[in-house]
Tab-separated table of C-alpha atoms in Angstrom:
chain	number	residue	atom	x	y	z
D	1	MET	CA	-4.426	0.471	32.861
D	2	GLU	CA	-0.732	0.846	32.155
D	3	PRO	CA	-0.280	3.958	29.901
D	4	LYS	CA	1.218	2.115	27.006
D	5	LEU	CA	-1.525	-0.469	27.049
D	6	ALA	CA	-4.184	2.337	27.235
D	7	PHE	CA	-2.496	3.866	24.249
D	8	ARG	CA	-2.662	0.615	22.236
D	9	ALA	CA	-6.279	0.225	23.151
D	10	PHE	CA	-7.103	3.784	22.276
D	11	THR	CA	-5.269	3.503	18.887
D	12	LEU	CA	-7.099	0.248	17.994
D	13	ALA	CA	-10.455	1.780	18.867
D	14	LYS	CA	-9.827	4.849	16.784
D	15	LEU	CA	-8.619	3.065	13.743
D	16	THR	CA	-11.439	0.360	13.836
D	17	GLN	CA	-13.963	3.228	14.120
D	18	CYS	CA	-12.497	5.104	11.195
D	19	ASP	CA	-12.362	1.978	9.119
D	20	TYR	CA	-16.062	1.490	9.587
D	21	ILE	CA	-16.837	5.157	8.916
D	22	GLU	CA	-14.772	4.881	5.798
D	23	ALA	CA	-16.814	2.036	4.417
D	24	VAL	CA	-20.065	3.699	5.409
D	25	ARG	CA	-18.989	7.093	3.750
D	26	GLY	CA	-18.146	5.286	0.589
D	27	ARG	CA	-21.563	3.653	0.501
D	28	LEU	CA	-23.230	7.051	1.256
D	29	VAL	CA	-21.336	8.813	-1.561
D	30	THR	CA	-22.612	6.201	-4.034
D	31	ALA	CA	-26.194	6.409	-2.769
D	32	LEU	CA	-26.167	10.207	-3.147
D	33	GLU	CA	-24.895	10.098	-6.656
D	34	LYS	CA	-27.284	7.416	-7.836
D	35	GLY	CA	-30.258	8.990	-5.982
D	36	GLU	CA	-31.115	5.867	-3.980
D	37	GLY	CA	-33.877	5.738	-1.476
D	38	PHE	CA	-33.126	6.037	2.257
D	39	GLU	CA	-34.555	2.548	3.244
D	40	GLN	CA	-32.153	0.694	0.856
D	41	LEU	CA	-29.211	2.792	2.037
D	42	TRP	CA	-29.937	2.342	5.663
D	43	ASN	CA	-30.275	-1.450	5.191
D	44	ASP	CA	-26.974	-1.534	3.487
D	45	ILE	CA	-25.165	0.539	6.150
D	46	LYS	CA	-26.579	-1.800	8.847
D	47	GLY	CA	-25.178	-4.708	7.115
D	48	ILE	CA	-21.916	-3.311	5.993
D	49	ALA	CA	-19.768	-5.090	8.533
D	50	GLU	CA	-21.203	-8.470	7.678
D	51	SER	CA	-21.570	-8.021	3.877
D	52	ASP	CA	-18.910	-9.764	1.674
D	53	GLY	CA	-19.181	-6.770	-0.700
D	54	ALA	CA	-18.167	-4.251	1.975
D	55	THR	CA	-14.762	-2.402	1.839
D	56	ILE	CA	-13.822	-4.210	5.140
D	57	LYS	CA	-14.482	-7.909	4.819
D	58	PRO	CA	-16.379	-9.719	7.684
D	59	GLY	CA	-13.254	-11.450	9.135
D	60	TYR	CA	-11.356	-8.310	9.259
D	61	TRP	CA	-13.172	-6.824	12.361
D	62	GLU	CA	-12.591	-10.013	14.282
D	63	THR	CA	-8.968	-10.307	13.225
D	64	VAL	CA	-8.175	-6.785	14.111
D	65	TYR	CA	-9.901	-7.138	17.487
D	66	ARG	CA	-8.425	-10.431	18.526
D	67	THR	CA	-4.815	-9.758	17.365
D	68	ASN	CA	-4.551	-6.337	18.951
D	69	ILE	CA	-6.266	-7.222	22.245
D	70	GLN	CA	-4.116	-10.403	22.532
D	71	THR	CA	-0.924	-8.337	21.863
D	72	SER	CA	-1.967	-5.806	24.460
D	73	TYR	CA	-2.998	-8.448	26.928
D	74	ASN	CA	0.137	-10.599	26.561
D	75	ALA	CA	2.369	-7.443	26.779
D	76	GLY	CA	0.621	-6.609	30.026
D	77	ARG	CA	1.264	-10.127	31.321
D	78	ARG	CA	5.038	-9.812	30.456
D	79	MET	CA	5.277	-6.562	32.470
D	80	GLN	CA	3.674	-8.275	35.482
D	81	PHE	CA	6.152	-11.096	35.296
D	82	ASP	CA	9.158	-8.729	35.017
D	83	ARG	CA	7.880	-6.956	38.188
D	84	SER	CA	7.349	-10.167	40.071
D	85	PRO	CA	9.386	-12.876	38.392
D	86	PRO	CA	7.969	-16.564	38.589
D	87	ALA	CA	10.097	-19.609	38.717
D	88	ALA	CA	8.945	-20.751	35.234
D	89	LEU	CA	6.438	-19.874	32.430
D	90	ALA	CA	3.886	-22.059	30.867
D	91	LEU	CA	2.337	-21.647	27.411
D	92	MET	CA	-1.427	-21.985	27.591
D	93	VAL	CA	-2.637	-23.290	24.263
D	94	LEU	CA	-6.419	-23.731	23.640
D	95	GLU	CA	-6.687	-27.107	21.986
D	96	ASP	CA	-9.734	-27.508	19.813
D	97	GLU	CA	-10.620	-27.495	16.110
D	98	ARG	CA	-9.397	-23.837	15.836
D	99	THR	CA	-5.912	-24.448	17.197
D	100	SER	CA	-3.208	-23.492	14.638
D	101	ASP	CA	-0.360	-25.749	13.444
D	102	ILE	CA	1.948	-23.083	14.858
D	103	CYS	CA	0.673	-23.293	18.398
D	104	ARG	CA	-0.372	-26.854	18.724
D	105	PRO	CA	3.142	-28.296	19.226
D	106	LEU	CA	3.675	-25.752	22.054
D	107	ALA	CA	0.747	-27.101	24.213
D	108	GLY	CA	1.976	-27.802	27.756
D	109	LEU	CA	5.499	-26.197	27.209
D	110	VAL	CA	7.062	-25.174	30.535
D	111	LEU	CA	10.327	-23.498	30.543
D	112	PRO	CA	12.377	-21.733	33.360
D	113	TYR	CA	11.598	-17.980	33.582
D	114	ASP	CA	15.252	-17.252	32.581
D	115	HIS	CA	15.145	-19.565	29.604
D	116	PRO	CA	16.455	-17.636	26.429
D	117	PHE	CA	13.220	-18.710	24.566
D	118	TRP	CA	11.237	-16.070	26.375
D	119	GLU	CA	13.547	-13.344	25.257
D	120	ASP	CA	12.580	-13.727	21.621
D	121	HIS	CA	9.268	-15.554	21.658
D	122	TRP	CA	6.038	-14.268	23.167
D	123	PRO	CA	2.410	-14.586	22.020
D	124	PRO	CA	0.581	-13.860	19.904
D	125	PHE	CA	2.278	-16.085	17.365
D	126	HIS	CA	-0.038	-15.375	14.456
D	127	PHE	CA	-3.314	-13.603	13.495
D	128	ASN	CA	-6.202	-14.598	15.780
D	129	CYS	CA	-3.734	-16.381	18.103
D	130	ARG	CA	-5.427	-17.399	21.496
D	131	THR	CA	-2.223	-18.663	23.242
D	132	THR	CA	-1.340	-16.993	26.486
D	133	VAL	CA	1.484	-17.378	29.094
D	134	ARG	CA	1.011	-18.439	32.782
D	135	GLY	CA	3.461	-17.802	35.533
D	136	ILE	CA	4.500	-20.719	37.802
D	137	TYR	CA	5.610	-19.410	41.163
D	138	GLU	CA	7.458	-21.136	44.051
D	139	ASP	CA	4.515	-22.593	45.824
D	140	GLU	CA	3.601	-24.441	42.546
D	141	ALA	CA	7.030	-25.160	41.156
D	142	GLY	CA	7.346	-28.528	42.851
D	143	ARG	CA	4.156	-29.657	41.265
D	144	VAL	CA	4.957	-28.541	37.754
D	145	THR	CA	8.131	-29.771	35.930
D	146	SER	CA	9.886	-27.360	33.699
D	147	GLU	CA	11.765	-28.650	30.736
D	148	ASN	CA	15.355	-27.940	29.749
D	149	VAL	CA	14.895	-27.779	25.962
D	150	SER	CA	17.787	-26.398	23.883
D	151	MET	CA	17.064	-23.252	21.702
D	152	LYS	CA	18.404	-25.147	18.699
D	153	LYS	CA	15.598	-27.589	19.046
D	154	LEU	CA	12.910	-25.025	19.805
D	155	ARG	CA	13.917	-22.906	16.836
D	156	LYS	CA	13.777	-25.905	14.526
D	157	GLU	CA	10.402	-26.935	15.604
D	158	PHE	CA	8.731	-23.547	16.131
D	159	HIS	CA	8.037	-20.944	13.479
D	160	PRO	CA	5.662	-18.057	14.293
D	161	GLN	CA	3.965	-16.197	11.548
D	162	SER	CA	6.008	-13.373	9.999
D	163	GLY	CA	5.882	-10.314	12.191
D	164	PHE	CA	4.673	-12.145	15.268
D	165	GLY	CA	6.238	-13.744	18.456
D	166	GLN	CA	8.679	-10.957	19.473
D	167	ASN	CA	9.072	-10.033	23.126
D	168	PRO	CA	7.036	-6.821	23.247
D	169	ILE	CA	8.978	-5.488	26.353
D	170	LYS	CA	12.413	-6.242	24.913
D	171	SER	CA	11.618	-4.563	21.642
D	172	GLY	CA	9.931	-1.754	23.514
D	173	THR	CA	7.574	-1.005	20.669
D	174	PHE	CA	4.553	-3.164	21.159
D	175	TYR	CA	2.361	0.053	21.915
D	176	GLU	CA	3.679	1.979	18.887
D	177	LEU	CA	2.100	2.340	15.502
D	178	THR	CA	3.086	-0.240	12.861
D	179	ASP	CA	3.576	1.010	9.334
D	180	GLU	CA	0.052	-0.021	8.364
D	181	MET	CA	-1.568	1.456	11.420
D	182	ALA	CA	0.346	4.733	10.901
D	183	LYS	CA	-0.689	4.970	7.246
D	184	ARG	CA	-4.372	4.429	8.162
D	185	ALA	CA	-4.135	7.002	10.957
D	186	LEU	CA	-2.591	9.450	8.507
D	187	HIS	CA	-5.359	8.564	5.940
D	188	TYR	CA	-8.078	9.358	8.523
D	189	GLY	CA	-6.442	12.481	9.883
D	190	ILE	CA	-6.315	11.175	13.493
D	191	MET	CA	-2.503	11.526	14.135
D	192	LYS	CA	-3.036	14.501	16.349
D	193	ASP	CA	-5.475	12.719	18.504
D	194	LEU	CA	-3.120	9.754	18.923
D	195	LYS	CA	-0.194	12.176	19.716
D	196	ASP	CA	-2.347	14.106	22.190
D	197	PHE	CA	-3.220	10.803	24.039
D	198	ALA	CA	0.339	9.828	24.202
D	199	ASP	CA	1.480	13.159	25.551
D	200	HIS	CA	-1.347	13.062	28.234
D	201	ALA	CA	-0.285	9.512	29.226
D	202	GLY	CA	3.191	10.841	29.924
D	203	PHE	CA	5.339	9.244	27.157
D	204	LYS	CA	6.543	10.875	23.972
D	205	SER	CA	8.360	8.102	22.168
D	206	VAL	CA	5.523	6.992	19.972
D	207	ARG	CA	6.616	6.976	16.393
D	208	LEU	CA	3.960	8.942	14.545
D	209	TYR	CA	3.871	8.949	10.732
D	210	ASN	CA	4.831	12.434	9.625
D	211	PRO	CA	6.118	12.551	5.990
D	212	ASP	CA	8.072	15.727	6.902
D	213	SER	CA	10.265	13.849	9.288
D	214	LEU	CA	9.951	10.188	8.231
D	215	ASP	CA	13.133	8.592	7.328
D	216	GLY	CA	13.615	6.776	3.952
D	217	PHE	CA	12.955	9.743	1.525
D	218	LYS	CA	15.502	10.382	-1.281
D	219	GLU	CA	15.554	13.570	-3.399
D	220	ILE	CA	15.187	12.503	-6.961
D	221	ARG	CA	14.661	15.794	-8.812
D	222	ALA	CA	15.186	19.564	-8.083
D	223	TYR	CA	14.011	22.467	-10.223
D	224	SER	CA	15.414	25.885	-10.683
D	225	ASN	CA	12.231	27.559	-9.209
D	226	GLY	CA	12.737	25.676	-5.887
D	227	GLY	CA	10.464	22.751	-6.663
D	228	LYS	CA	11.615	19.341	-5.389
D	229	ILE	CA	10.400	15.677	-5.621
D	230	TYR	CA	11.341	13.091	-3.032
D	231	LYS	CA	10.614	9.303	-3.188
D	232	HIS	CA	10.242	7.086	-0.282
D	233	GLU	CA	12.460	3.873	-0.327
D	234	SER	CA	9.264	1.566	-0.002
D	235	TYR	CA	7.457	3.367	-2.799
D	236	GLY	CA	8.485	0.782	-5.333
D	237	GLU	CA	9.803	0.904	-8.914
D	238	LYS	CA	6.492	0.640	-10.767
D	239	GLN	CA	5.702	3.879	-12.606
D	240	LEU	CA	2.345	5.275	-11.126
D	241	PRO	CA	0.269	8.256	-12.176
D	242	GLU	CA	1.211	10.256	-9.128
D	243	GLU	CA	4.854	10.430	-10.321
D	244	ARG	CA	3.710	12.471	-13.461
D	245	VAL	CA	1.629	14.655	-10.997
D	246	ALA	CA	4.693	15.186	-8.816
D	247	GLU	CA	6.589	16.421	-11.868
D	248	ASP	CA	3.956	18.853	-12.840
D	249	LEU	CA	3.582	20.299	-9.346
D	250	ALA	CA	7.326	20.402	-8.575
D	251	GLY	CA	7.804	22.136	-11.875
D	252	SER	CA	5.533	24.933	-10.580
D	253	GLY	CA	7.657	25.316	-7.409
D	254	LYS	CA	6.112	22.940	-4.982
D	255	THR	CA	7.857	20.353	-2.827
D	256	VAL	CA	6.293	16.849	-3.303
D	257	LYS	CA	7.016	13.649	-1.580
D	258	LEU	CA	5.913	10.258	-3.084
D	259	LEU	CA	4.632	8.389	0.036
D	260	PRO	CA	5.034	4.746	1.109
D	261	ARG	CA	2.482	2.360	-0.439
D	262	SER	CA	0.000	0.460	1.703
D	263	ASN	CA	-1.386	-2.897	0.744
D	264	LEU	CA	-4.120	-2.873	3.429
D	265	LEU	CA	-6.293	-0.201	2.171
D	266	LEU	CA	-6.401	2.974	0.055
D	267	SER	CA	-3.370	4.979	1.100
D	268	PRO	CA	-2.461	8.579	0.528
D	269	ASP	CA	-0.267	9.210	-2.550
D	270	LEU	CA	1.440	12.630	-2.269
D	271	TRP	CA	2.735	15.032	0.258
D	272	ILE	CA	2.414	18.460	-1.352
D	273	ASP	CA	3.871	21.381	0.808
D	274	GLY	CA	2.892	20.004	4.027
D	275	GLU	CA	-0.459	18.420	3.122
D	276	ILE	CA	-1.518	14.849	2.338
D	277	TRP	CA	-3.336	14.293	-1.035
D	278	GLU	CA	-4.664	11.432	-3.168
D	279	VAL	CA	-4.432	11.317	-6.974
D	280	LYS	CA	-7.416	10.508	-9.176
D	281	THR	CA	-7.195	10.166	-12.977
D	282	ALA	CA	-10.155	10.419	-15.395
D	283	LYS	CA	-10.383	9.989	-19.137
D	284	GLY	CA	-12.367	13.318	-19.374
D	285	THR	CA	-16.010	12.263	-19.868
D	286	GLU	CA	-18.531	13.201	-17.253
D	287	ASN	CA	-19.120	9.650	-16.193
D	288	SER	CA	-15.282	8.925	-15.904
D	289	ILE	CA	-14.763	12.045	-13.748
D	290	LYS	CA	-17.671	10.979	-11.386
D	291	GLU	CA	-16.272	7.469	-11.302
D	292	ALA	CA	-12.829	8.777	-10.215
D	293	PHE	CA	-14.406	10.542	-7.230
D	294	LYS	CA	-16.166	7.351	-6.227
D	295	LYS	CA	-12.947	5.152	-6.204
D	296	LYS	CA	-11.474	6.948	-3.219
D	297	GLN	CA	-12.785	9.058	-0.361
D	298	ALA	CA	-10.246	11.622	0.769
D	299	ASP	CA	-10.562	15.168	1.884
D	300	LYS	CA	-7.788	16.525	-0.532
D	301	ILE	CA	-7.521	15.162	-4.011
D	302	VAL	CA	-5.695	15.870	-7.208
D	303	LEU	CA	-7.870	15.256	-10.264
D	304	VAL	CA	-6.038	14.671	-13.542
D	305	VAL	CA	-8.017	15.089	-16.796
D	306	PRO	CA	-7.341	15.969	-20.424
D	307	ARG	CA	-7.135	19.704	-21.204
D	308	ASP	CA	-10.374	19.704	-23.224
D	309	SER	CA	-12.243	18.349	-20.212
D	310	LEU	CA	-11.383	21.203	-17.741
D	311	ASP	CA	-14.773	22.890	-17.794
D	312	THR	CA	-16.591	19.564	-17.060
D	313	ALA	CA	-14.094	18.687	-14.360
D	314	LEU	CA	-14.487	22.208	-12.740
D	315	ALA	CA	-18.354	21.901	-12.762
D	316	ILE	CA	-18.270	18.451	-11.033
D	317	ALA	CA	-15.525	19.458	-8.629
D	318	HIS	CA	-17.475	22.528	-7.440
D	319	LYS	CA	-20.373	20.224	-6.585
D	320	LYS	CA	-18.069	17.808	-4.839
D	321	ALA	CA	-16.602	20.615	-2.791
D	322	ASN	CA	-19.990	21.870	-1.798
D	323	SER	CA	-20.989	18.425	-0.583
D	324	GLY	CA	-18.578	18.636	2.357
D	325	PHE	CA	-16.680	15.530	1.594
D	326	TYR	CA	-13.701	17.327	0.210
D	327	GLN	CA	-11.488	20.157	1.690
D	328	LYS	CA	-9.593	20.874	-1.430
D	329	ILE	CA	-9.654	19.628	-5.046
D	330	LEU	CA	-6.681	20.444	-7.313
D	331	ILE	CA	-7.456	19.930	-11.032
D	332	LEU	CA	-4.555	19.336	-13.455
D	333	ALA	CA	-5.424	19.660	-17.031
D	334	GLY	CA	-2.266	19.743	-19.113
D	335	GLU	CA	-0.285	22.779	-17.891
D	336	ILE	CA	-3.399	24.264	-16.276
D	337	GLN	CA	-3.849	24.055	-12.498
D	338	ARG	CA	-7.124	24.980	-10.737
D	339	MET	CA	-7.674	24.861	-6.992
D	340	ILE	CA	-11.150	24.386	-5.472
D	341	THR	CA	-11.980	24.637	-1.857
D	342	LYS	CA	-15.081	24.021	0.068
């Protein structure tokens, strides 16, 4: 397999595996805290991919698989055509009850290989798109008539879903991580695996999500003790709990970055002195602190509690650290900071 296609497939496999593990781990944490029996837990885990109540909805798995496989497949086809150019290209649209309104008008479209349409339009054209491209070579060219359709007409009639349809080879980035993929890879701690695979495959231009070098951060506050706060341009204007946490930590001399937000799944909140953390806030009761741990599963968390709840938070945090699910837990209770490691 061509190295860039292999990297795309490897990335898809790793992320999908981690998505499933994340869903299972969340269910396991809940079972342990409620003292549920193994049989019920096992039945839930077996059905977690099909359950409407799962973190990852049933259609998610098929959408991820189809969209990414089709992207890789069609990128590979484009590479083949560029190496051995055909006389024309034909869009192969599967026409049935599942055919989208985007692709249906394209059924049977045949255009010369050098038509400008192919420079900016290439399947998949939407999520779960099944359309592919077939090459028409000289021995078949006389039996298949290509059209001379103007780009003005094509652009008027054809509107792919946002984020789809670009020529993967022209953009040169079809194999790279999208913002959402990068955030998930960072969340799961598999960036090194992806980088090692890319290095082994012989190319080093994969854009890996690294808050220490990612563009788009702006310094918003500096403290006399050396502490600093940076905010990413896509963070948004809404005031979030982690901003207060950033102020407390930077005030104690740490460098903190407010990370880009992800709408797909729980995303990391803060970069603190080179490490990725998530922020949890609890009202202070034992139940609220336990509930805060349930909401997110991450290996480094900042737990914010009222000052008079510090002892309760410490007791629960020590148990969580000993469970093996968390590498570090930082408790903030007013001006008091306590670090707990497993």
